[in-house]
Amino acid sequence: MSAREKHWLKVWDEKHAFEPDPVAGKKKVFVTFPFPYMNAAVHVGTAFTASHLEFYSRFKRLQGYNVLFPWAWHWTGQPIVGMSKRLREGDPDVRRAFLELDHVPEQEVAKFVDPEYLASYYTKQSRKVMKETGFSIDWRREFRTIDPAFRKFVEWQYFHLREMGYVVQGTHPVVWCPFDKSPTGDHDRMEGEGVSPTEFNLIKFHLGEFALVAATLRPETIYGATNVWVNPDADYSEARVDGELWIVSSASLSKLSEQKHNVVPVREFKGSDLVGRYAMAPLTGKSLPVFPGRFVDPSLATGVVYSVPAHAPYDLMALRDIQEGRVQVGRQVKEEADKITPIPILSLSGYSRVPAEDAIRKLSIKDSMDPNLETATQEIYSAEFHRGVLSQSSGPLADLTVPEAKDKAVELIAKTERLAKMFELPEKVVCRCGTRCYVKILENQWFLNYSNPEWKAKAKLVIDRAEIYPEEARQLFYSTIEWLKDWPCARRSGMGTRLPWDKDWLVETLSDSTIYMAYYCISKFVNLEKVGPDSLTPEVLDYVLLGKGSPANLAKAARIPERVLRDLRTEFSYWYPVDLRNSGKDLIPNHLTFFAFHHAALFPEKFWPRGFGINGMITIEGKRMSKTKGNFVTWEGAKEKYGADAFRLALALTADGMDDADWRDRAAMDAKEKVDSVIPFVKKTLRSSADRKADGLDSWLVSSFNGRIAVASEAMEELRMRRASATVFLDIWNDLRYYLRRAGKPRRQTLTEVFNAWARMMSPFTPFMAEELNRELGGKGLVCQADWPAPDDFPVDDDAVLAEAVLGRVIEDARNVLKVVKGARSKLNVYVCSDEAKAFFLELTAAKQSKGNVGQVLKKHASLKIQPDRVFKLAYELGEDLLGKVVAGRGFDEFQSLSEASEFMAKELGIEVVVQKTGKQIHDPANRAKDALPTKPAFYLE
RNA sequence: GCGGGGGUCGCCCAGCCUGGUCAACGGCGCGAGGCUUAGGACCUCGUCCCUUAGGGGUUCGUGGGUUCGAAUCCCACCCCCCGCACCA
């Protein structure tokens, strides 16, 4: 941290510049950021998103608002506990990540075996780096989501949600880690991302008094079944399942019992013991032989499948293996197998009657252990599912499409009471803790009832009423609200708050973060020890947040002074609602929409969020940020490398709207150079300036500055930080450069005014440098507490704008001519049009616009011999804006203006320039002067 | 598959809603010149093609269409990115 940064941080701190309290009658802005999760250091992505709020906050303060930008830390949930646990168990990867990627000192890592210590370490680090970056946060309100007082707040919320019927219980299959005793979400998996429980149909084939239970995803193929497969090497069991006698793989027994089946094992044996026996299929009543098939995975579902060789490549290949002697079997099995031919059950365009055969041939599959069988199966399955139609051989299923036949088959088999269901993971899933997961049916789990149509409608209203930046994001909210189903809101493990009515469950991370912004109004009092967690009873919170009850009575019961209670209510009613919540677009499908739902449920409309800011995701040098790939930039690292101001400016300049932001070292270095050179530039410029009367060029600079203020202000309002910062740091700078180049002697007073305002415009982005600059300019007070420049202080002078625009056009034209014309030249003659030509131009343009008498004008000025088309074309080229100024421009004398600029033109063009006004006695050897038009003088190059 | 965003002159990107002032803003890179002992920084000019007078040609994913006129509006297609849930 530089001395300059330290100095200003101290000054801001001493002035309590960012610690706002309610001020009756003062307009307020309340901005919030979705608190970062503290299992790692904050990184440039966090900084990017948060920077929008930071810039906006500082901007709004300059506009005179009372601005609250608070901060908190998310500790709720599984990952912190999980990392800590893995460290305890000696996982080298976790340890290395702490040491090498986050640069945590060795002795600290040792203490990370305590999850709360781990989180507090990162919290401390993150707070430090954010402060040092100059974020204008009110740290008095800081909290962590496991603070006792915050828990009371969460309990209050859930108490009400349940009362309103928005928290309901349900039973659902989940991917379960038996070690963590917790559902295993996608991000908690070492293996099997994207895999979710799939419902298999269990079909009972009668085998004596037993049911040999085959699992299938394709019940519609039952009429094509030719035999049953078991894995001869695997263990199978007889067991009493829900009172029936089943034969299934031994591995499936525990899974069945996790899925609400009552399972009592009876006897275990090898699959080979089943080979050669016969099992009777439902619906067809056929007695099918049991064959050995090593392709059958005993760990998938029941480890028993039935064979449909016409449509299942695996089945066909396994059958061939037996028929063609690649697999040794007993004589009886071989004889039975030889009798079997595939039974086609559906027709499929583009394939023969036995599609499995086609696929096998296409992929040159040799036996039943060929890995290509998976591809073949996928292909056939997909084709049949979308285009297949069941044929007559399928009896009652005939003529149905595959999806229809599936439902019908399930219905028919269920009628015979030979159907059961089982959930299974189609692919292996391994939890991050290394444990293999399975499907568990979780009972009596708590859900937020987001599928409730009334709640949805209310959430939609929140979005309807809110400002969304950028507007394109609005649709994403609507889609999310539509799509959202009930959300499991409680878990068994991790850190957090227990459900007040069911202490076995902890409120899950996303679910405890929905209305917490309201708690910033309370946390200030908690941190100042004016109110303790025990006082935050539901009744007290009802008063503070909903205005219910009488403070006098409550004060006694809760043992807090009535004045404090009233202050709490005042604090909340003043700051709420949230005026702007900014986040990356990744939070729209969950957090931000939850935020809308819960505000809709709990608060009256006047407290619903007013604005949502959405930004894109960050990439590093064009690639996705990833810790494991080492493509990772921490907030601290970037701040240290470029300095706070440059880091901030680089963030601002990197992207607008929902575009993804690409963080590039090169761009940040440029920003650094820019920031570092502002003050030297200003000082040098002022040194070279003089006290003199304002001229046209000064008016031009002021006019231009007027436009810059307008653009920057509007962009700030819309959170278009790239546009805003580019205007301030690039466009204004360019204006100044032009001014300095063009001016004989820059005028001190004009520059001082502009620089003063410039410092204020820079201050949201580069507050340290802006304060420094303000001081250099002799400004009083702090620039962070000054006023945002008003356009009225920089009036527009149309004639001055026109003069510079014309000059610019003339120089550009002249450059063109000089570029094209070869050969020696010593002097450029510039002929400004005559008064009559100007009159002709104005009259003709007016006549054309008003559809007046063009012919009359032409006749009147016929002696000029100017083609009317040239006039029309020029008027068109000038555009409405400039043309308007030409028409209105009474004080603008083109000849005088260009004459005064002739030296400048000469310097720019590198050739002598002589400006003359078209008239009788002028130097015009090539007779060009007659062609001159307003804003378009004629040239002659000598 | 469902939902969303996007493809612009070497790279990043503005413009698109509200068609013409668009060969198309700005930044980077590159080239030339200035400044400088030198380098960096900084400043100026140039950077699709052609052109001895300010002009012309061909461009904004591809192919059609609407229009006097399309990067901008409409249709179809191709390609890329993101999200799709028991989790931050």
mmCIF file of N, CA and C in Angstrom, chain A residues 755-853:
data_model
loop_
_atom_site.group_PDB
_atom_site.id
_atom_site.type_symbol
_atom_site.label_atom_id
_atom_site.label_comp_id
_atom_site.label_asym_id
_atom_site.label_seq_id
_atom_site.Cartn_x
_atom_site.Cartn_y
_atom_site.Cartn_z
ATOM 1 N N PHE A 755 -10.548 21.142 -14.625
ATOM 2 C CA PHE A 755 -9.811 20.170 -13.802
ATOM 3 C C PHE A 755 -10.520 19.895 -12.481
ATOM 4 N N ASN A 756 -11.077 20.953 -11.918
ATOM 5 C CA ASN A 756 -11.820 20.778 -10.679
ATOM 6 C C ASN A 756 -12.968 19.794 -10.846
ATOM 7 N N ALA A 757 -13.708 20.008 -11.901
ATOM 8 C CA ALA A 757 -14.842 19.127 -12.162
ATOM 9 C C ALA A 757 -14.365 17.725 -12.538
ATOM 10 N N TRP A 758 -13.274 17.706 -13.260
ATOM 11 C CA TRP A 758 -12.720 16.425 -13.708
ATOM 12 C C TRP A 758 -12.353 15.574 -12.492
ATOM 13 N N ALA A 759 -11.725 16.190 -11.514
ATOM 14 C CA ALA A 759 -11.338 15.458 -10.302
ATOM 15 C C ALA A 759 -12.565 14.826 -9.656
ATOM 16 N N ARG A 760 -13.658 15.574 -9.631
ATOM 17 C CA ARG A 760 -14.870 15.026 -9.018
ATOM 18 C C ARG A 760 -15.422 13.870 -9.836
ATOM 19 N N MET A 761 -15.329 13.985 -11.159
ATOM 20 C CA MET A 761 -15.839 12.902 -12.002
ATOM 21 C C MET A 761 -14.959 11.664 -11.907
ATOM 22 N N MET A 762 -13.697 11.875 -11.652
ATOM 23 C CA MET A 762 -12.798 10.722 -11.531
ATOM 24 C C MET A 762 -12.959 10.027 -10.182
ATOM 25 N N SER A 763 -13.409 10.792 -9.193
ATOM 26 C CA SER A 763 -13.343 10.267 -7.833
ATOM 27 C C SER A 763 -14.102 8.964 -7.577
ATOM 28 N N PRO A 764 -15.228 8.684 -8.237
ATOM 29 C CA PRO A 764 -15.827 7.371 -7.985
ATOM 30 C C PRO A 764 -14.898 6.224 -8.389
ATOM 31 N N PHE A 765 -14.106 6.452 -9.426
ATOM 32 C CA PHE A 765 -13.259 5.385 -9.946
ATOM 33 C C PHE A 765 -11.895 5.349 -9.253
ATOM 34 N N THR A 766 -11.273 6.506 -9.188
ATOM 35 C CA THR A 766 -9.921 6.571 -8.627
ATOM 36 C C THR A 766 -9.903 7.581 -7.484
ATOM 37 N N PRO A 767 -10.488 7.182 -6.354
ATOM 38 C CA PRO A 767 -10.709 8.158 -5.286
ATOM 39 C C PRO A 767 -9.424 8.700 -4.674
ATOM 40 N N PHE A 768 -8.398 7.875 -4.583
ATOM 41 C CA PHE A 768 -7.158 8.332 -3.952
ATOM 42 C C PHE A 768 -6.541 9.432 -4.795
ATOM 43 N N MET A 769 -6.382 9.146 -6.072
ATOM 44 C CA MET A 769 -5.771 10.119 -6.972
ATOM 45 C C MET A 769 -6.639 11.369 -7.057
ATOM 46 N N ALA A 770 -7.969 11.176 -7.053
ATOM 47 C CA ALA A 770 -8.860 12.330 -7.166
ATOM 48 C C ALA A 770 -8.725 13.255 -5.953
ATOM 49 N N GLU A 771 -8.590 12.662 -4.770
ATOM 50 C CA GLU A 771 -8.392 13.487 -3.572
ATOM 51 C C GLU A 771 -7.080 14.272 -3.691
ATOM 52 N N GLU A 772 -6.071 13.560 -4.142
ATOM 53 C CA GLU A 772 -4.750 14.166 -4.297
ATOM 54 C C GLU A 772 -4.809 15.321 -5.292
ATOM 55 N N LEU A 773 -5.473 15.078 -6.381
ATOM 56 C CA LEU A 773 -5.593 16.091 -7.427
ATOM 57 C C LEU A 773 -6.361 17.301 -6.908
ATOM 58 N N ASN A 774 -7.426 17.004 -6.217
ATOM 59 C CA ASN A 774 -8.234 18.077 -5.650
ATOM 60 C C ASN A 774 -7.377 18.958 -4.741
ATOM 61 N N ARG A 775 -6.534 18.311 -3.971
ATOM 62 C CA ARG A 775 -5.679 19.067 -3.071
ATOM 63 C C ARG A 775 -4.669 19.902 -3.856
ATOM 64 N N GLU A 776 -4.102 19.288 -4.904
ATOM 65 C CA GLU A 776 -3.159 20.018 -5.757
ATOM 66 C C GLU A 776 -3.802 21.258 -6.353
ATOM 67 N N LEU A 777 -5.088 21.139 -6.666
ATOM 68 C CA LEU A 777 -5.792 22.255 -7.301
ATOM 69 C C LEU A 777 -6.267 23.263 -6.276
ATOM 70 N N GLY A 778 -5.925 22.993 -5.025
ATOM 71 C CA GLY A 778 -6.316 23.944 -3.980
ATOM 72 C C GLY A 778 -7.765 23.801 -3.558
ATOM 73 N N GLY A 779 -8.385 22.648 -3.929
ATOM 74 C CA GLY A 779 -9.774 22.440 -3.543
ATOM 75 C C GLY A 779 -9.901 22.258 -2.044
ATOM 76 N N LYS A 780 -10.991 22.781 -1.506
ATOM 77 C CA LYS A 780 -11.200 22.632 -0.076
ATOM 78 C C LYS A 780 -12.000 21.370 0.187
ATOM 79 N N GLY A 781 -11.820 20.805 1.344
ATOM 80 C CA GLY A 781 -12.602 19.638 1.730
ATOM 81 C C GLY A 781 -12.203 18.414 0.933
ATOM 82 N N LEU A 782 -13.037 17.400 1.037
ATOM 83 C CA LEU A 782 -12.736 16.138 0.368
ATOM 84 C C LEU A 782 -13.522 16.039 -0.927
ATOM 85 N N VAL A 783 -12.876 15.491 -1.921
ATOM 86 C CA VAL A 783 -13.560 15.378 -3.202
ATOM 87 C C VAL A 783 -14.654 14.309 -3.113
ATOM 88 N N CYS A 784 -14.489 13.359 -2.202
ATOM 89 C CA CYS A 784 -15.517 12.318 -2.060
ATOM 90 C C CYS A 784 -16.781 12.883 -1.419
ATOM 91 N N GLN A 785 -16.699 14.098 -0.900
ATOM 92 C CA GLN A 785 -17.888 14.719 -0.311
ATOM 93 C C GLN A 785 -18.295 15.963 -1.093
ATOM 94 N N ALA A 786 -17.712 16.124 -2.279
ATOM 95 C CA ALA A 786 -18.029 17.301 -3.092
ATOM 96 C C ALA A 786 -19.295 17.041 -3.914
ATOM 97 N N ASP A 787 -19.561 17.928 -4.867
ATOM 98 C CA ASP A 787 -20.732 17.758 -5.721
ATOM 99 C C ASP A 787 -20.342 17.246 -7.092
ATOM 100 N N TRP A 788 -21.162 16.388 -7.623
ATOM 101 C CA TRP A 788 -21.001 15.945 -9.012
ATOM 102 C C TRP A 788 -21.216 17.160 -9.905
ATOM 103 N N PRO A 789 -20.345 17.348 -10.917
ATOM 104 C CA PRO A 789 -20.464 18.560 -11.740
ATOM 105 C C PRO A 789 -21.835 18.670 -12.396
ATOM 106 N N ALA A 790 -22.335 19.882 -12.424
ATOM 107 C CA ALA A 790 -23.622 20.129 -13.070
ATOM 108 C C ALA A 790 -23.371 20.624 -14.490
ATOM 109 N N PRO A 791 -24.095 20.103 -15.458
ATOM 110 C CA PRO A 791 -23.905 20.551 -16.845
ATOM 111 C C PRO A 791 -24.083 22.064 -16.957
ATOM 112 N N ASP A 792 -24.967 22.636 -16.141
ATOM 113 C CA ASP A 792 -25.220 24.076 -16.238
ATOM 114 C C ASP A 792 -23.984 24.921 -15.977
ATOM 115 N N ASP A 793 -23.043 24.377 -15.214
ATOM 116 C CA ASP A 793 -21.818 25.129 -14.956
ATOM 117 C C ASP A 793 -20.904 25.165 -16.176
ATOM 118 N N PHE A 794 -21.255 24.360 -17.166
ATOM 119 C CA PHE A 794 -20.432 24.301 -18.383
ATOM 120 C C PHE A 794 -21.343 24.495 -19.586
ATOM 121 N N PRO A 795 -21.760 25.761 -19.820
ATOM 122 C CA PRO A 795 -22.769 26.015 -20.848
ATOM 123 C C PRO A 795 -22.250 25.728 -22.264
ATOM 124 N N VAL A 796 -23.172 25.333 -23.098
ATOM 125 C CA VAL A 796 -22.823 25.036 -24.483
ATOM 126 C C VAL A 796 -22.900 26.304 -25.316
ATOM 127 N N ASP A 797 -21.845 26.549 -26.094
ATOM 128 C CA ASP A 797 -21.808 27.677 -27.023
ATOM 129 C C ASP A 797 -21.823 27.107 -28.438
ATOM 130 N N ASP A 798 -22.986 27.172 -29.071
ATOM 131 C CA ASP A 798 -23.157 26.541 -30.385
ATOM 132 C C ASP A 798 -22.167 27.053 -31.422
ATOM 133 N N ASP A 799 -21.926 28.343 -31.404
ATOM 134 C CA ASP A 799 -21.014 28.908 -32.403
ATOM 135 C C ASP A 799 -19.604 28.361 -32.225
ATOM 136 N N ALA A 800 -19.195 28.212 -30.964
ATOM 137 C CA ALA A 800 -17.854 27.683 -30.707
ATOM 138 C C ALA A 800 -17.759 26.230 -31.152
ATOM 139 N N VAL A 801 -18.815 25.478 -30.895
ATOM 140 C CA VAL A 801 -18.827 24.074 -31.318
ATOM 141 C C VAL A 801 -18.762 23.998 -32.836
ATOM 142 N N LEU A 802 -19.577 24.867 -33.468
ATOM 143 C CA LEU A 802 -19.601 24.879 -34.932
ATOM 144 C C LEU A 802 -18.220 25.241 -35.487
ATOM 145 N N ALA A 803 -17.600 26.243 -34.888
ATOM 146 C CA ALA A 803 -16.300 26.693 -35.383
ATOM 147 C C ALA A 803 -15.286 25.551 -35.368
ATOM 148 N N GLU A 804 -15.233 24.804 -34.272
ATOM 149 C CA GLU A 804 -14.263 23.706 -34.196
ATOM 150 C C GLU A 804 -14.649 22.558 -35.115
ATOM 151 N N ALA A 805 -15.945 22.332 -35.267
ATOM 152 C CA ALA A 805 -16.392 21.261 -36.157
ATOM 153 C C ALA A 805 -15.995 21.588 -37.593
ATOM 154 N N VAL A 806 -16.204 22.838 -37.981
ATOM 155 C CA VAL A 806 -15.849 23.240 -39.341
ATOM 156 C C VAL A 806 -14.342 23.126 -39.529
ATOM 157 N N LEU A 807 -13.616 23.605 -38.567
ATOM 158 C CA LEU A 807 -12.159 23.523 -38.656
ATOM 159 C C LEU A 807 -11.723 22.067 -38.811
ATOM 160 N N GLY A 808 -12.334 21.217 -38.035
ATOM 161 C CA GLY A 808 -12.002 19.795 -38.123
ATOM 162 C C GLY A 808 -12.284 19.229 -39.495
ATOM 163 N N ARG A 809 -13.412 19.604 -40.043
ATOM 164 C CA ARG A 809 -13.772 19.108 -41.376
ATOM 165 C C ARG A 809 -12.809 19.629 -42.430
ATOM 166 N N VAL A 810 -12.453 20.894 -42.301
ATOM 167 C CA VAL A 810 -11.546 21.494 -43.275
ATOM 168 C C VAL A 810 -10.194 20.786 -43.222
ATOM 169 N N ILE A 811 -9.702 20.561 -42.017
ATOM 170 C CA ILE A 811 -8.403 19.896 -41.895
ATOM 171 C C ILE A 811 -8.462 18.488 -42.477
ATOM 172 N N GLU A 812 -9.560 17.812 -42.198
ATOM 173 C CA GLU A 812 -9.686 16.449 -42.701
ATOM 174 C C GLU A 812 -9.703 16.435 -44.230
ATOM 175 N N ASP A 813 -10.499 17.353 -44.784
ATOM 176 C CA ASP A 813 -10.549 17.442 -46.245
ATOM 177 C C ASP A 813 -9.172 17.759 -46.812
ATOM 178 N N ALA A 814 -8.530 18.705 -46.189
ATOM 179 C CA ALA A 814 -7.214 19.115 -46.678
ATOM 180 C C ALA A 814 -6.235 17.944 -46.617
ATOM 181 N N ARG A 815 -6.329 17.182 -45.557
ATOM 182 C CA ARG A 815 -5.449 16.020 -45.437
ATOM 183 C C ARG A 815 -5.682 15.040 -46.574
ATOM 184 N N ASN A 816 -6.959 14.877 -46.891
ATOM 185 C CA ASN A 816 -7.318 13.988 -47.980
ATOM 186 C C ASN A 816 -6.677 14.431 -49.276
ATOM 187 N N VAL A 817 -6.800 15.714 -49.519
ATOM 188 C CA VAL A 817 -6.253 16.253 -50.756
ATOM 189 C C VAL A 817 -4.741 16.071 -50.780
ATOM 190 N N LEU A 818 -4.123 16.411 -49.659
ATOM 191 C CA LEU A 818 -2.665 16.305 -49.594
ATOM 192 C C LEU A 818 -2.205 14.866 -49.783
ATOM 193 N N LYS A 819 -3.011 13.952 -49.304
ATOM 194 C CA LYS A 819 -2.643 12.541 -49.397
ATOM 195 C C LYS A 819 -2.698 12.071 -50.851
ATOM 196 N N VAL A 820 -3.719 12.532 -51.526
ATOM 197 C CA VAL A 820 -3.947 12.031 -52.879
ATOM 198 C C VAL A 820 -3.063 12.719 -53.908
ATOM 199 N N VAL A 821 -2.934 14.026 -53.737
ATOM 200 C CA VAL A 821 -2.203 14.788 -54.751
ATOM 201 C C VAL A 821 -0.704 14.601 -54.585
ATOM 202 N N LYS A 822 -0.084 14.102 -55.634
ATOM 203 C CA LYS A 822 1.364 13.945 -55.560
ATOM 204 C C LYS A 822 2.049 15.168 -56.141
ATOM 205 N N GLY A 823 3.328 15.180 -56.039
ATOM 206 C CA GLY A 823 4.067 16.298 -56.594
ATOM 207 C C GLY A 823 4.310 17.390 -55.570
ATOM 208 N N ALA A 824 5.108 18.374 -55.978
ATOM 209 C CA ALA A 824 5.522 19.413 -55.040
ATOM 210 C C ALA A 824 4.369 20.341 -54.702
ATOM 211 N N ARG A 825 4.320 20.798 -53.455
ATOM 212 C CA ARG A 825 3.334 21.805 -53.067
ATOM 213 C C ARG A 825 3.931 22.647 -51.951
ATOM 214 N N SER A 826 3.600 23.904 -51.995
ATOM 215 C CA SER A 826 4.203 24.806 -51.022
ATOM 216 C C SER A 826 3.148 25.535 -50.220
ATOM 217 N N LYS A 827 1.919 25.623 -50.749
ATOM 218 C CA LYS A 827 0.945 26.477 -50.110
ATOM 219 C C LYS A 827 -0.452 25.949 -50.378
ATOM 220 N N LEU A 828 -1.280 25.984 -49.331
ATOM 221 C CA LEU A 828 -2.685 25.613 -49.513
ATOM 222 C C LEU A 828 -3.537 26.876 -49.399
ATOM 223 N N ASN A 829 -4.221 27.179 -50.505
ATOM 224 C CA ASN A 829 -5.166 28.294 -50.465
ATOM 225 C C ASN A 829 -6.521 27.770 -50.042
ATOM 226 N N VAL A 830 -7.104 28.433 -49.058
ATOM 227 C CA VAL A 830 -8.428 28.035 -48.586
ATOM 228 C C VAL A 830 -9.377 29.183 -48.883
ATOM 229 N N TYR A 831 -10.406 28.905 -49.680
ATOM 230 C CA TYR A 831 -11.350 29.949 -50.051
ATOM 231 C C TYR A 831 -12.668 29.747 -49.338
ATOM 232 N N VAL A 832 -12.938 30.618 -48.392
ATOM 233 C CA VAL A 832 -14.232 30.576 -47.705
ATOM 234 C C VAL A 832 -15.283 31.151 -48.632
ATOM 235 N N CYS A 833 -16.467 30.603 -48.598
ATOM 236 C CA CYS A 833 -17.490 31.002 -49.561
ATOM 237 C C CYS A 833 -17.917 32.454 -49.365
ATOM 238 N N SER A 834 -18.439 32.991 -50.424
ATOM 239 C CA SER A 834 -18.902 34.383 -50.381
ATOM 240 C C SER A 834 -20.216 34.464 -49.616
ATOM 241 N N ASP A 835 -20.590 35.676 -49.256
ATOM 242 C CA ASP A 835 -21.847 35.860 -48.539
ATOM 243 C C ASP A 835 -23.026 35.399 -49.385
ATOM 244 N N GLU A 836 -22.884 35.625 -50.709
ATOM 245 C CA GLU A 836 -24.007 35.224 -51.560
ATOM 246 C C GLU A 836 -24.131 33.704 -51.599
ATOM 247 N N ALA A 837 -22.982 33.046 -51.662
ATOM 248 C CA ALA A 837 -23.017 31.578 -51.684
ATOM 249 C C ALA A 837 -23.637 31.053 -50.393
ATOM 250 N N LYS A 838 -23.321 31.719 -49.323
ATOM 251 C CA LYS A 838 -23.899 31.289 -48.053
ATOM 252 C C LYS A 838 -25.418 31.498 -48.060
ATOM 253 N N ALA A 839 -25.814 32.654 -48.555
ATOM 254 C CA ALA A 839 -27.246 32.940 -48.634
ATOM 255 C C ALA A 839 -27.936 31.903 -49.513
ATOM 256 N N PHE A 840 -27.296 31.587 -50.635
ATOM 257 C CA PHE A 840 -27.837 30.585 -51.556
ATOM 258 C C PHE A 840 -28.021 29.252 -50.829
ATOM 259 N N PHE A 841 -26.991 28.865 -50.129
ATOM 260 C CA PHE A 841 -27.035 27.601 -49.379
ATOM 261 C C PHE A 841 -28.202 27.591 -48.387
ATOM 262 N N LEU A 842 -28.306 28.667 -47.619
ATOM 263 C CA LEU A 842 -29.349 28.727 -46.593
ATOM 264 C C LEU A 842 -30.741 28.757 -47.206
ATOM 265 N N GLU A 843 -30.890 29.564 -48.238
ATOM 266 C CA GLU A 843 -32.216 29.693 -48.867
ATOM 267 C C GLU A 843 -32.625 28.393 -49.534
ATOM 268 N N LEU A 844 -31.672 27.789 -50.215
ATOM 269 C CA LEU A 844 -31.996 26.562 -50.945
ATOM 270 C C LEU A 844 -32.353 25.441 -49.967
ATOM 271 N N THR A 845 -31.580 25.341 -48.908
ATOM 272 C CA THR A 845 -31.848 24.307 -47.916
ATOM 273 C C THR A 845 -33.224 24.524 -47.290
ATOM 274 N N ALA A 846 -33.492 25.779 -46.974
ATOM 275 C CA ALA A 846 -34.782 26.095 -46.364
ATOM 276 C C ALA A 846 -35.915 25.777 -47.320
ATOM 277 N N ALA A 847 -35.738 26.143 -48.578
ATOM 278 C CA ALA A 847 -36.780 25.913 -49.581
ATOM 279 C C ALA A 847 -37.052 24.421 -49.734
ATOM 280 N N LYS A 848 -35.978 23.671 -49.751
ATOM 281 C CA LYS A 848 -36.136 22.225 -49.924
ATOM 282 C C LYS A 848 -36.869 21.641 -48.721
ATOM 283 N N GLN A 849 -36.462 22.056 -47.533
ATOM 284 C CA GLN A 849 -37.052 21.497 -46.321
ATOM 285 C C GLN A 849 -38.527 21.838 -46.203
ATOM 286 N N SER A 850 -38.829 23.072 -46.535
ATOM 287 C CA SER A 850 -40.224 23.493 -46.384
ATOM 288 C C SER A 850 -41.010 23.218 -47.663
ATOM 289 N N LYS A 851 -40.402 22.507 -48.586
ATOM 290 C CA LYS A 851 -41.009 22.217 -49.884
ATOM 291 C C LYS A 851 -41.467 23.521 -50.563
ATOM 292 N N GLY A 852 -40.635 24.535 -50.404
ATOM 293 C CA GLY A 852 -40.957 25.843 -50.978
ATOM 294 C C GLY A 852 -40.502 25.922 -52.425
ATOM 295 N N ASN A 853 -40.362 27.112 -52.913
ATOM 296 C CA ASN A 853 -40.042 27.298 -54.317
ATOM 297 C C ASN A 853 -38.539 27.258 -54.570
#
